Amino acid sequence: MIRRDFSERDIHMALDGELPSDERSAYDAWLDANPEMKAKSARFTADRAALRAAVADVLDEAVPARLRKVVLGEVPVKAVVPRSRWWFAAAAAVLLAVGGLGGYFAGIDGIALEDPAEDRLAEQAIAAHVIYAAEKRHAVEVPASDKDHLQTWLSNRVGLKLVAPDLTADGFQLVGGRLLPAGESKAAMLLYEDGNGQRISLFVTTESTENAKGTYAATQDGPEAVYWLDKGYGCAVVGSLPRERLAEVARSAYTQLVNGLAS
């Protein structure tokens, strides 16, 4: 077995399938011995999956003739080129090539070059939602039928008193929850479902030093996050509901979450 010092670069190589096969065993052992890097690998994997899912419908589209001519130098390059859906797909491919980090799409206005805490929280929440909300059998680690254990377990692991909001009045029932990596910290994800099978998720982490609130969408047609950062923790409610409806459910969830923290 190859033995050497690994780094974050090797995580990207492994995700891209470029890590030599004879180094894989040593790499896996290195991840197991370094929880921080293992959590980072899990986050990168989730981000890449979310980004690929977000642009899956445009990756196979033909490059527009106008843009192809620009690339080949057949027409003058203008100062500003209107951004089409293909442009976003190409940008996504570039992001994947340089490290597999997704979620930099700032709604429909372009790609954010900054990585503020509120965007990072929303990106993580959306990435987790895209992956687990679609799961049928393995969406959660602990089901709602074991709610007391779920709340105690997640509270102890995340480091705050987490009370799962009751969203019955809003038409949603608790499915269950799971523990997720969140940067250098951990996050709790609670999944809810309505009578039509529509799912929303609540993402909570203590990795927050800022105060902010707002909405964030990774893509125009993808799920949206309504988020808050306050008092040393962050919370995001993610779903594909109409914006006003999502905001209404999010306010209910956030109010109950804050009351639970204060109780």
XYZ file of C-alpha atoms in Angstrom:
263
model
C 0.000 0.000 0.000
C 1.322 3.441 -0.975
C 2.065 5.647 2.009
C 2.415 9.422 1.631
C 0.995 12.655 2.964
C -2.384 13.532 1.451
C -4.015 16.953 1.187
C -7.227 18.651 0.059
C -5.933 18.399 -3.514
C -6.180 14.619 -3.253
C -9.847 14.939 -2.270
C -10.522 16.709 -5.555
C -8.491 14.114 -7.441
C -10.489 11.313 -5.826
C -13.805 12.997 -6.695
C -12.659 13.439 -10.291
C -11.490 9.825 -10.554
C -7.880 10.922 -10.986
C -6.426 9.422 -7.805
C -4.144 6.480 -8.718
C -5.773 3.176 -7.843
C -2.724 2.006 -5.881
C -3.137 5.012 -3.563
C -6.822 4.502 -2.843
C -6.437 2.327 0.252
C -3.991 4.754 1.850
C -6.223 7.665 0.909
C -9.294 6.055 2.518
C -7.258 5.352 5.671
C -6.126 8.991 5.696
C -9.747 10.167 5.493
C -10.744 7.883 8.380
C -7.881 9.290 10.466
C -8.781 12.911 9.646
C -12.473 13.619 10.413
C -12.122 17.227 9.241
C -10.959 16.146 5.784
C -13.551 13.366 5.658
C -16.291 15.910 6.367
C -14.851 18.183 3.686
C -14.867 15.300 1.211
C -18.530 14.626 2.023
C -19.376 18.294 1.532
C -17.559 18.467 -1.812
C -19.361 15.319 -2.945
C -22.749 16.784 -1.982
C -21.960 20.099 -3.666
C -20.894 18.371 -6.882
C -24.025 16.214 -6.948
C -26.256 19.238 -6.360
C -24.573 21.240 -9.084
C -24.792 18.421 -11.587
C -28.478 17.913 -10.785
C -29.105 21.643 -11.182
C -27.697 21.784 -14.713
C -28.523 18.252 -15.870
C -31.150 19.486 -18.318
C -28.736 21.728 -20.216
C -25.451 19.815 -20.187
C -26.344 17.905 -23.365
C -27.658 20.925 -25.272
C -25.755 21.936 -28.389
C -23.556 25.004 -28.078
C -25.422 27.931 -29.697
C -23.964 28.814 -33.108
C -23.473 32.438 -32.035
C -21.280 31.448 -29.084
C -19.415 28.847 -31.124
C -18.486 31.530 -33.648
C -17.257 33.793 -30.853
C -15.017 31.034 -29.469
C -13.636 30.276 -32.945
C -12.937 33.957 -33.575
C -15.386 34.203 -36.449
C -17.149 37.252 -34.988
C -15.903 40.135 -32.808
C -16.288 39.591 -29.079
C -18.588 42.192 -27.561
C -17.974 43.694 -24.144
C -21.027 41.958 -22.723
C -22.398 38.653 -23.957
C -25.975 37.872 -22.827
C -25.997 34.900 -20.497
C -28.018 31.960 -21.766
C -28.826 28.714 -19.985
C -25.886 27.191 -21.885
C -23.578 29.830 -20.365
C -24.531 28.683 -16.883
C -23.949 25.049 -17.825
C -20.501 25.903 -19.167
C -19.681 27.858 -16.024
C -20.840 24.925 -13.935
C -18.524 22.619 -15.834
C -15.625 24.986 -15.147
C -16.452 25.030 -11.433
C -16.527 21.244 -11.374
C -13.192 21.094 -13.165
C -11.463 23.339 -10.639
C -12.667 21.532 -7.570
C -16.220 20.248 -7.633
C -17.544 23.097 -5.506
C -21.115 23.894 -6.467
C -23.738 26.385 -5.387
C -22.143 29.568 -6.668
C -25.156 30.468 -8.794
C -26.739 33.587 -7.287
C -30.309 33.173 -8.467
C -30.633 34.272 -12.098
C -28.310 37.241 -11.810
C -25.044 35.456 -12.438
C -22.272 33.764 -10.482
C -21.269 35.159 -7.113
C -17.536 35.582 -6.766
C -17.752 36.014 -3.014
C -18.502 33.311 -0.460
C -20.276 35.088 2.418
C -21.509 33.064 5.356
C -25.176 33.391 4.413
C -24.578 32.085 0.881
C -22.474 29.228 2.221
C -25.249 28.198 4.614
C -27.856 28.324 1.841
C -25.592 26.377 -0.529
C -25.054 23.612 2.012
C -28.774 23.438 2.811
C -29.785 23.271 -0.851
C -27.125 20.657 -1.642
C -28.372 18.444 1.192
C -32.004 18.924 0.145
C -31.311 18.021 -3.494
C -29.647 14.774 -2.443
C -31.866 13.545 0.381
C -35.338 14.930 -0.399
C -35.434 12.724 -3.488
C -34.548 9.568 -1.538
C -37.406 7.173 -0.867
C -35.932 4.629 1.569
C -32.859 6.399 2.940
C -33.883 10.033 3.145
C -33.354 10.148 6.928
C -31.229 8.362 9.522
C -33.773 8.528 12.348
C -37.514 8.433 11.509
C -40.181 10.667 13.008
C -41.548 7.668 14.898
C -38.488 8.036 17.161
C -38.811 11.799 17.488
C -37.547 12.105 21.079
C -34.342 10.262 20.262
C -33.977 12.241 17.016
C -34.128 15.562 18.850
C -31.784 14.484 21.641
C -29.266 12.916 19.259
C -29.113 15.889 16.896
C -29.022 18.385 19.780
C -26.019 16.638 21.320
C -24.161 16.303 18.034
C -24.812 19.799 16.694
C -24.408 21.561 20.034
C -27.741 23.317 20.501
C -31.178 22.424 21.805
C -33.055 21.364 18.704
C -36.829 20.988 18.861
C -38.338 19.744 15.608
C -40.980 22.313 14.564
C -44.558 21.083 14.273
C -45.635 22.081 10.760
C -48.930 20.183 10.765
C -50.888 23.422 10.496
C -48.873 24.236 7.384
C -49.687 20.865 5.838
C -46.366 19.128 6.503
C -45.527 16.096 8.607
C -42.085 15.279 9.970
C -40.400 12.435 8.072
C -37.271 12.324 10.233
C -33.766 13.734 10.270
C -30.061 13.147 9.810
C -26.661 14.512 10.810
C -24.544 16.191 8.119
C -21.121 17.852 7.849
C -21.182 21.648 7.574
C -17.755 23.104 6.928
C -15.796 22.796 10.143
C -18.951 22.016 12.118
C -21.999 19.734 11.951
C -25.554 20.352 10.810
C -28.932 18.834 11.558
C -31.358 18.250 8.715
C -35.052 17.676 9.375
C -37.217 16.520 6.481
C -40.951 17.200 6.124
C -43.557 16.031 3.598
C -47.073 17.121 2.686
C -49.996 15.017 1.487
C -48.882 15.358 -2.135
C -45.384 14.072 -1.466
C -43.844 17.553 -1.690
C -40.869 17.803 0.653
C -39.141 20.636 2.455
C -36.130 20.470 4.745
C -34.849 22.394 7.751
C -31.059 22.767 7.950
C -29.554 23.969 11.247
C -25.918 24.535 12.197
C -23.954 26.407 14.864
C -21.321 27.494 12.333
C -22.336 31.153 12.213
C -20.728 34.375 13.389
C -22.868 36.767 11.378
C -26.397 38.163 11.514
C -28.309 37.985 8.249
C -31.500 36.769 6.648
C -32.808 36.381 3.133
C -33.546 33.986 0.303
C -31.173 32.181 -2.032
C -31.653 30.061 -5.132
C -28.859 28.011 -6.667
C -30.645 27.937 -10.037
C -33.703 29.618 -11.460
C -35.767 26.424 -11.525
C -34.281 24.645 -8.514
C -35.191 24.650 -4.822
C -34.898 27.880 -2.868
C -33.615 28.503 0.659
C -35.054 30.945 3.168
C -32.333 31.469 5.764
C -31.432 33.205 9.016
C -28.092 33.624 10.753
C -28.363 34.841 14.312
C -27.021 34.302 17.835
C -24.303 31.869 16.831
C -26.379 29.536 14.684
C -27.752 29.331 11.173
C -31.067 28.007 9.901
C -32.332 27.470 6.351
C -35.656 26.102 5.126
C -35.398 24.646 1.618
C -38.075 23.630 -0.852
C -39.579 24.068 -4.297
C -42.792 25.679 -3.101
C -43.985 29.025 -4.482
C -41.862 31.734 -2.843
C -44.610 33.233 -0.661
C -45.708 29.772 0.491
C -42.146 28.734 1.323
C -41.577 31.974 3.226
C -44.747 31.378 5.260
C -43.744 27.842 6.225
C -40.180 28.984 6.920
C -41.353 31.686 9.336
C -43.416 29.132 11.232
C -40.469 26.720 11.425
C -38.018 29.435 12.456
C -40.297 30.818 15.183
C -40.680 27.354 16.717
C -36.957 26.692 16.406
C -36.081 29.914 18.241
C -38.653 29.180 20.948
C -37.157 25.722 21.353
C -33.655 27.134 21.725
C -34.844 29.525 24.412
C -36.828 26.931 26.385
